[in-house]
């Protein structure tokens, strides 16, 4: 219902003094923009000080400004009341009618009631009151700014009478900017996705405006820099700036980009262009651009452009609330309480997953101002600073480890969290994923009680009041509406065989006043028997008198029946373990019979051969590594190393089959490549899903030449003259993968003193480095091994086993041979 009221004498007074009158009392003033480098110092050019000290300084400054405004407002009201008194005396009417006449005359004269009141009092009293009133009205403008105020008023009138931002741009250029030498102006709208849209322009060709209608995110333009820095950006000439922008060729001179915002939220940029160099910056010029930026923000506030009505950045609070309700991490929605700057954020909504890290319920946080709920968020680099930056610029913020602080009973509580902040229209969403379990204790306790079937209780011995949680009612088989059962009646619900145990429990707890626990069988009213464990402790008052008892019941029925089942299968388990141990013993015996851990050195023609085999440290990892050094009827020497995939008896039997097969095939006199091709067919057809790697070599003592081939195995290492290197790898697929495979063969001429080592991957593999690094380490170890003496070959192999950095706990097999 609307009620008509008589106008008050102070109606029509401006809420804040303005120099130009631009936007007057209709819209809140934007944040004071910092003065660029070179501008005179003053209130408008003072940069905000960060941190808690800066907050305090801002608060003091705001209170001082409010006091000045209140004093000025009171002074202006007294002038109006004096003018009303003059009209009462001259018109012979009442104060209400005189106030109406004052406002009517001011409207007809095109001035404010305060200006008209000052004139009336001046003419009536012929004193200096009107001079003080005029200073109140125009104190923010210099005496030389009368023309500027007129231009700004005309700009405001034309801009607000237009239908779009383009009209506002034309009005700004015509009335306010051309007298300053500017030749073009552009109004940019900031989008939630960090892109820029050209809302309106004047002074540019149509083709140029169409070309710049959209600036994608990430393009650093003058307007983008102004938004990111939240301050005016100036360039002496655009060519010197080396940044792209509209009208680079038409107006490549001076350039000013001023961020435009409402209530601390930046929604666009005003960009002004000159054809010559930027004029000298002054305080007056800075204030004019502040006023034009405010007009630009007022225009952009209603400019929809090509953004859909339902875009994320324009949604209302309820729509945004439904969106964050589907997020699994704690998330809250902040909203500026007013259009002041800096904004005062209020927590408007929290999703169902929200858990306050200070342990407070959600209802105690929602609806509170952010700094009231989390006062330490105002510290430098903390939550409030990030929220204000996101709200002003629209740039999303993420910190993988932000320190959040809350006051709990005057004590600061700290926690680290992953924080993500984003702006949606005028709202800001804050999502945090806490790095520790502090806020999850209550939830974890609830689930632990549910999963562990634990019910808590507390009994006041003075009032006999007993409190149970829901789980305890379920354990007793009672509905939640029944009365809880007191401890003194516990024996009535226990199995007869457990009554004595319950009695001892109660005596220890109530008479000896010590914590106690016991296990008993609970006989429920529905005939079900549950195995229960109860633990409780006495609670004493300030006089050390027993006042209450608290504790918990746990249903251990599942544990009891599990123990019964385990006891029933214990003998069977022991028998199974015995069988497994016997099988493992047989595998080890088989492996050690075929390949003893140490062999050599022994001499085959002019070749010294030594072997080392190191089984896995864990007995259950018995593998399929194998080696062989065998003189053949042809006079050549067979040298080979292999590794069957897997562990256990299957790997051991596969190793025996392949080793014996290769011995038989080698008697044919075929070369190593052909031997591996035949061994691949044997592996594929005669074994059950076995794959293996192998390296096979045939040494000719007369010619001192080694022919070798490999099947997916690591290359041998050659030590010659103190320098070691891996032999060049030849092609060859794993054994047993396909039916038929071809293998490449290589031949190497050896010299007296040359030493070659063949090995399995258990010697070099590490989990923290690649194969190339492991091979490089093996080469370095080989060069550092003993090279002279009767037992140098044995010492070489022992050196490799001792200092190898392998950590895969696999079998290791080495074959080393040295040419005499």
Coordinates of N, CA, C and O in Angstrom, one line a residue, residues 699 703-706 708 716-728 747-757 779 782-787 796 817-819:
X699 N 80.2 -69.2 -29.1 CA 81.6 -68.7 -29.1 C 82.5 -69.7 -29.8 O 82.5 -70.9 -29.5
X703 N 88.5 -68.9 -33.7 CA 88.5 -67.5 -34.4 C 88.3 -66.4 -33.4 O 88.3 -65.3 -33.7
X704 N 88.0 -66.8 -32.1 CA 87.7 -65.8 -31.1 C 86.5 -64.9 -31.5 O 86.6 -63.7 -31.4
X705 N 85.5 -65.4 -32.0 CA 84.3 -64.7 -32.5 C 83.1 -65.1 -31.8 O 82.9 -66.4 -31.5
X706 N 82.2 -64.2 -31.4 CA 81.0 -64.5 -30.7 C 79.8 -64.1 -31.6 O 79.7 -62.9 -32.1
X708 N 75.7 -63.9 -31.6 CA 74.6 -63.8 -30.6 C 73.3 -63.3 -31.2 O 73.3 -62.5 -32.2
X716 N 73.9 -57.8 -23.8 CA 75.1 -58.0 -22.9 C 76.0 -56.8 -22.8 O 75.9 -55.8 -23.6
X717 N 76.9 -56.8 -21.8 CA 77.8 -55.7 -21.6 C 79.3 -56.2 -21.9 O 79.7 -57.2 -21.4
X718 N 80.0 -55.4 -22.7 CA 81.4 -55.7 -23.1 C 82.3 -54.8 -22.3 O 82.1 -53.6 -22.4
X719 N 83.3 -55.4 -21.7 CA 84.4 -54.6 -21.0 C 85.7 -54.9 -21.7 O 86.2 -56.0 -21.8
X720 N 86.3 -53.9 -22.3 CA 87.5 -54.0 -23.1 C 88.4 -52.8 -22.8 O 88.0 -51.6 -23.0
X721 N 89.6 -53.1 -22.3 CA 90.6 -52.1 -22.1 C 90.1 -51.1 -21.0 O 90.4 -49.9 -21.1
X722 N 89.3 -51.5 -20.0 CA 88.9 -50.6 -19.0 C 87.6 -49.8 -19.3 O 87.1 -49.2 -18.4
X723 N 87.1 -49.9 -20.5 CA 85.9 -49.2 -20.9 C 84.8 -50.2 -21.2 O 85.0 -51.2 -21.8
X724 N 83.6 -49.9 -20.7 CA 82.5 -50.8 -20.8 C 81.4 -50.2 -21.7 O 81.3 -48.9 -21.8
X725 N 80.7 -51.0 -22.4 CA 79.6 -50.6 -23.2 C 78.6 -51.7 -23.4 O 79.0 -52.9 -23.4
X726 N 77.3 -51.3 -23.7 CA 76.3 -52.4 -24.0 C 76.4 -52.7 -25.5 O 76.6 -51.8 -26.4
X727 N 76.3 -54.0 -25.9 CA 76.4 -54.4 -27.3 C 75.1 -53.8 -28.0 O 74.1 -53.7 -27.4
X728 N 75.3 -53.4 -29.3 CA 74.1 -52.9 -30.0 C 73.0 -53.9 -30.0 O 73.2 -55.1 -30.3
X747 N 77.5 -60.5 -34.9 CA 78.8 -61.2 -34.7 C 79.8 -60.2 -34.2 O 79.9 -59.1 -34.6
X748 N 80.6 -60.6 -33.2 CA 81.6 -59.7 -32.6 C 82.9 -60.4 -32.5 O 83.0 -61.6 -32.0
X749 N 84.0 -59.8 -32.9 CA 85.3 -60.3 -32.8 C 85.9 -59.9 -31.5 O 85.9 -58.7 -31.1
X750 N 86.4 -60.9 -30.7 CA 86.9 -60.6 -29.4 C 88.4 -60.7 -29.3 O 89.0 -61.3 -30.2
X751 N 88.9 -60.1 -28.3 CA 90.4 -60.0 -28.2 C 90.7 -60.6 -26.8 O 89.9 -60.6 -25.9
X752 N 92.0 -61.1 -26.6 CA 92.4 -61.5 -25.3 C 92.2 -60.5 -24.3 O 92.5 -59.3 -24.5
X753 N 91.6 -60.8 -23.2 CA 91.3 -59.9 -22.1 C 89.9 -59.3 -22.1 O 89.4 -58.6 -21.2
X754 N 89.2 -59.5 -23.3 CA 87.8 -59.0 -23.3 C 86.9 -59.8 -22.4 O 87.1 -61.0 -22.2
X755 N 86.0 -59.1 -21.8 CA 85.1 -59.7 -20.8 C 83.6 -59.3 -21.1 O 83.4 -58.1 -21.4
X756 N 82.8 -60.3 -21.2 CA 81.3 -60.1 -21.5 C 80.5 -60.6 -20.4 O 80.7 -61.7 -19.9
X757 N 79.4 -59.9 -20.0 CA 78.5 -60.3 -19.0 C 77.1 -60.3 -19.5 O 76.6 -59.3 -20.2
X779 N 76.9 -50.0 -16.8 CA 78.1 -49.8 -17.5 C 79.1 -49.1 -16.5 O 80.3 -49.5 -16.5
X782 N 80.5 -51.7 -14.2 CA 81.4 -52.6 -14.9 C 82.8 -52.0 -15.0 O 83.8 -52.7 -14.9
X783 N 82.9 -50.8 -15.3 CA 84.2 -50.1 -15.5 C 84.9 -50.0 -14.1 O 86.1 -49.9 -14.1
X784 N 84.2 -50.0 -13.0 CA 84.8 -49.9 -11.7 C 85.1 -51.2 -11.1 O 85.7 -51.3 -10.0
X785 N 84.8 -52.3 -11.8 CA 85.0 -53.7 -11.2 C 86.5 -54.1 -11.4 O 87.2 -53.5 -12.2
X786 N 87.0 -55.0 -10.5 CA 88.4 -55.5 -10.6 C 88.6 -56.1 -12.0 O 87.8 -56.8 -12.6
X787 N 89.8 -55.8 -12.6 CA 90.1 -56.2 -14.0 C 91.3 -57.2 -14.1 O 91.6 -57.7 -15.1
X796 N 84.5 -59.6 -10.4 CA 83.6 -58.7 -11.2 C 82.2 -59.0 -11.0 O 81.3 -58.1 -10.8
X817 N 82.1 -64.2 -19.0 CA 83.2 -65.0 -19.6 C 84.3 -64.0 -20.1 O 84.0 -62.9 -20.5
X818 N 85.5 -64.5 -20.0 CA 86.7 -63.7 -20.3 C 87.6 -64.5 -21.3 O 87.8 -65.7 -21.1
X819 N 88.0 -63.8 -22.4 CA 88.8 -64.5 -23.4 C 90.3 -64.4 -23.0 O 90.8 -63.4 -22.5

